[in-house]
Amino acid sequence: EWAAPLQHALEFGAISHERFLIGVTLLSVGNGLDVWGYSTLFRSFSIVAEARELKVTGPYRFVRHPVYLGQLLAQAGIWLILLETHVVWILFYIVFVALQLYRARIEDDVLAAAFGEPYQNWKRKTLWLP
């Protein structure tokens, strides 16, 4: 039952193979980046922004917020796969992106206050998007 939209899209040709492959790729890369980010954080992970340790290894070598980026990519992949162009889904994704950007800004402020110059140096070398 949960796969009904996907089954419908594939059975009736509503989604091209290319779109499906792009969606699955985004979903896979996003989830992989998400898991890699969480596993690198390990005990430093927190639901709210806390400055436990400045992580600069793993995916944090390439991007400042790999977990948020991974979630954005995965959601975009799901959106492509399900072929949802309804205004509610579009608004959901826009709000989701805005919330992730807001969370990232809060996290940046917390880390900057806690780690000062080491954080600023890392931030200059590591972009939000690689």
mmCIF file of C-alpha atoms in Angstrom:
data_model
loop_
_atom_site.group_PDB
_atom_site.id
_atom_site.type_symbol
_atom_site.label_atom_id
_atom_site.label_comp_id
_atom_site.label_asym_id
_atom_site.label_seq_id
_atom_site.Cartn_x
_atom_site.Cartn_y
_atom_site.Cartn_z
ATOM 1 C CA GLU A 1 0.000 0.000 0.000
ATOM 2 C CA TRP A 2 2.822 2.444 0.846
ATOM 3 C CA ALA A 3 4.384 1.887 -2.608
ATOM 4 C CA ALA A 4 1.144 2.502 -4.515
ATOM 5 C CA PRO A 5 2.180 5.926 -5.929
ATOM 6 C CA LEU A 6 5.475 4.473 -7.172
ATOM 7 C CA GLN A 7 3.782 1.398 -8.615
ATOM 8 C CA HIS A 8 1.200 3.574 -10.352
ATOM 9 C CA ALA A 9 3.877 5.840 -11.833
ATOM 10 C CA LEU A 10 5.905 2.915 -13.154
ATOM 11 C CA GLU A 11 2.982 0.861 -14.466
ATOM 12 C CA PHE A 12 1.332 3.622 -16.421
ATOM 13 C CA GLY A 13 4.486 5.237 -17.742
ATOM 14 C CA ALA A 14 3.898 8.453 -15.839
ATOM 15 C CA ILE A 15 7.578 8.574 -14.950
ATOM 16 C CA SER A 16 10.448 8.171 -17.365
ATOM 17 C CA HIS A 17 13.281 5.779 -16.644
ATOM 18 C CA GLU A 18 15.668 8.736 -16.610
ATOM 19 C CA ARG A 19 13.616 10.608 -14.038
ATOM 20 C CA PHE A 20 13.341 7.459 -11.924
ATOM 21 C CA LEU A 21 17.126 6.884 -12.071
ATOM 22 C CA ILE A 22 17.857 10.506 -11.175
ATOM 23 C CA GLY A 23 15.414 10.281 -8.262
ATOM 24 C CA VAL A 24 16.886 7.012 -6.981
ATOM 25 C CA THR A 25 20.400 8.426 -7.349
ATOM 26 C CA LEU A 26 19.507 11.570 -5.379
ATOM 27 C CA LEU A 27 17.771 9.468 -2.737
ATOM 28 C CA SER A 28 20.735 7.088 -2.440
ATOM 29 C CA VAL A 29 23.414 9.787 -2.393
ATOM 30 C CA GLY A 30 21.381 11.841 0.066
ATOM 31 C CA ASN A 31 20.821 8.933 2.434
ATOM 32 C CA GLY A 32 24.462 7.885 2.130
ATOM 33 C CA LEU A 33 25.653 11.395 2.961
ATOM 34 C CA ASP A 34 23.185 11.532 5.841
ATOM 35 C CA VAL A 35 24.419 8.247 7.340
ATOM 36 C CA TRP A 36 28.075 9.212 6.799
ATOM 37 C CA GLY A 37 27.470 12.536 8.559
ATOM 38 C CA TYR A 38 25.682 10.918 11.513
ATOM 39 C CA SER A 39 28.336 8.220 11.866
ATOM 40 C CA THR A 40 31.081 10.858 11.856
ATOM 41 C CA LEU A 41 29.271 12.850 14.539
ATOM 42 C CA PHE A 42 28.586 9.699 16.593
ATOM 43 C CA ARG A 43 28.398 10.853 20.227
ATOM 44 C CA SER A 44 28.556 14.523 19.241
ATOM 45 C CA PHE A 45 25.152 14.278 17.552
ATOM 46 C CA SER A 46 22.380 16.331 19.117
ATOM 47 C CA ILE A 47 18.880 17.315 18.048
ATOM 48 C CA VAL A 48 19.550 20.923 19.061
ATOM 49 C CA ALA A 49 22.748 22.730 18.102
ATOM 50 C CA GLU A 50 25.407 22.086 20.727
ATOM 51 C CA ALA A 51 29.134 22.716 20.549
ATOM 52 C CA ARG A 52 30.544 19.424 21.783
ATOM 53 C CA GLU A 53 33.356 19.042 19.290
ATOM 54 C CA LEU A 54 34.349 20.652 15.992
ATOM 55 C CA LYS A 55 34.143 17.871 13.417
ATOM 56 C CA VAL A 56 36.363 18.404 10.382
ATOM 57 C CA THR A 57 36.747 14.792 9.220
ATOM 58 C CA GLY A 58 34.593 12.474 7.137
ATOM 59 C CA PRO A 59 32.070 14.378 5.021
ATOM 60 C CA TYR A 60 32.809 17.497 7.088
ATOM 61 C CA ARG A 61 36.052 17.815 5.091
ATOM 62 C CA PHE A 62 33.949 18.688 2.045
ATOM 63 C CA VAL A 63 30.739 20.281 3.286
ATOM 64 C CA ARG A 64 29.736 22.054 6.511
ATOM 65 C CA HIS A 65 26.320 20.453 6.864
ATOM 66 C CA PRO A 66 26.380 16.995 5.248
ATOM 67 C CA VAL A 67 23.367 15.739 7.210
ATOM 68 C CA TYR A 68 21.170 18.642 6.112
ATOM 69 C CA LEU A 69 22.446 18.427 2.538
ATOM 70 C CA GLY A 70 21.824 14.673 2.516
ATOM 71 C CA GLN A 71 18.267 15.172 3.697
ATOM 72 C CA LEU A 72 17.646 17.810 1.023
ATOM 73 C CA LEU A 73 18.981 15.517 -1.706
ATOM 74 C CA ALA A 74 16.971 12.535 -0.449
ATOM 75 C CA GLN A 75 13.752 14.567 -0.331
ATOM 76 C CA ALA A 76 14.374 15.841 -3.858
ATOM 77 C CA GLY A 77 14.857 12.241 -4.995
ATOM 78 C CA ILE A 78 11.613 11.136 -3.387
ATOM 79 C CA TRP A 79 9.821 14.063 -4.984
ATOM 80 C CA LEU A 80 11.127 13.094 -8.438
ATOM 81 C CA ILE A 81 10.299 9.404 -7.998
ATOM 82 C CA LEU A 82 6.752 10.017 -6.850
ATOM 83 C CA LEU A 83 6.219 12.610 -9.560
ATOM 84 C CA GLU A 84 4.415 14.849 -7.118
ATOM 85 C CA THR A 85 3.899 18.259 -8.665
ATOM 86 C CA HIS A 86 0.902 19.127 -6.529
ATOM 87 C CA VAL A 87 1.262 22.555 -4.952
ATOM 88 C CA VAL A 88 1.207 21.036 -1.437
ATOM 89 C CA TRP A 89 4.298 18.929 -2.190
ATOM 90 C CA ILE A 90 6.079 21.895 -3.740
ATOM 91 C CA LEU A 91 5.281 24.056 -0.705
ATOM 92 C CA PHE A 92 6.377 21.237 1.608
ATOM 93 C CA TYR A 93 9.765 21.059 -0.100
ATOM 94 C CA ILE A 94 10.220 24.843 -0.045
ATOM 95 C CA VAL A 95 9.431 24.926 3.693
ATOM 96 C CA PHE A 96 11.727 21.922 4.267
ATOM 97 C CA VAL A 97 14.616 23.694 2.499
ATOM 98 C CA ALA A 98 13.975 26.910 4.447
ATOM 99 C CA LEU A 99 13.974 25.036 7.763
ATOM 100 C CA GLN A 100 17.218 23.221 6.917
ATOM 101 C CA LEU A 101 18.876 26.522 6.004
ATOM 102 C CA TYR A 102 17.624 28.058 9.250
ATOM 103 C CA ARG A 103 18.925 25.114 11.299
ATOM 104 C CA ALA A 104 22.296 25.364 9.560
ATOM 105 C CA ARG A 105 22.554 29.072 10.351
ATOM 106 C CA ILE A 106 21.806 28.446 14.029
ATOM 107 C CA GLU A 107 24.370 25.652 14.110
ATOM 108 C CA ASP A 108 26.958 27.911 12.433
ATOM 109 C CA ASP A 109 26.375 30.595 15.079
ATOM 110 C CA VAL A 110 26.723 28.108 17.960
ATOM 111 C CA LEU A 111 29.925 26.625 16.543
ATOM 112 C CA ALA A 112 31.402 30.058 15.793
ATOM 113 C CA ALA A 113 30.773 31.194 19.368
ATOM 114 C CA ALA A 114 32.236 28.014 20.857
ATOM 115 C CA PHE A 115 35.258 27.411 18.623
ATOM 116 C CA GLY A 116 36.168 30.886 17.349
ATOM 117 C CA GLU A 117 39.087 31.077 14.923
ATOM 118 C CA PRO A 118 39.442 27.305 14.287
ATOM 119 C CA TYR A 119 35.794 27.255 13.224
ATOM 120 C CA GLN A 120 36.182 30.361 11.037
ATOM 121 C CA ASN A 121 39.219 28.817 9.301
ATOM 122 C CA TRP A 122 37.333 25.568 8.649
ATOM 123 C CA LYS A 123 34.262 27.510 7.486
ATOM 124 C CA ARG A 124 36.323 29.457 4.938
ATOM 125 C CA LYS A 125 37.653 26.198 3.464
ATOM 126 C CA THR A 126 34.400 24.238 3.612
ATOM 127 C CA LEU A 127 31.303 25.435 1.805
ATOM 128 C CA TRP A 128 27.652 24.652 2.508
ATOM 129 C CA LEU A 129 27.582 22.993 -0.889
ATOM 130 C CA PRO A 130 30.821 21.445 -2.164
#
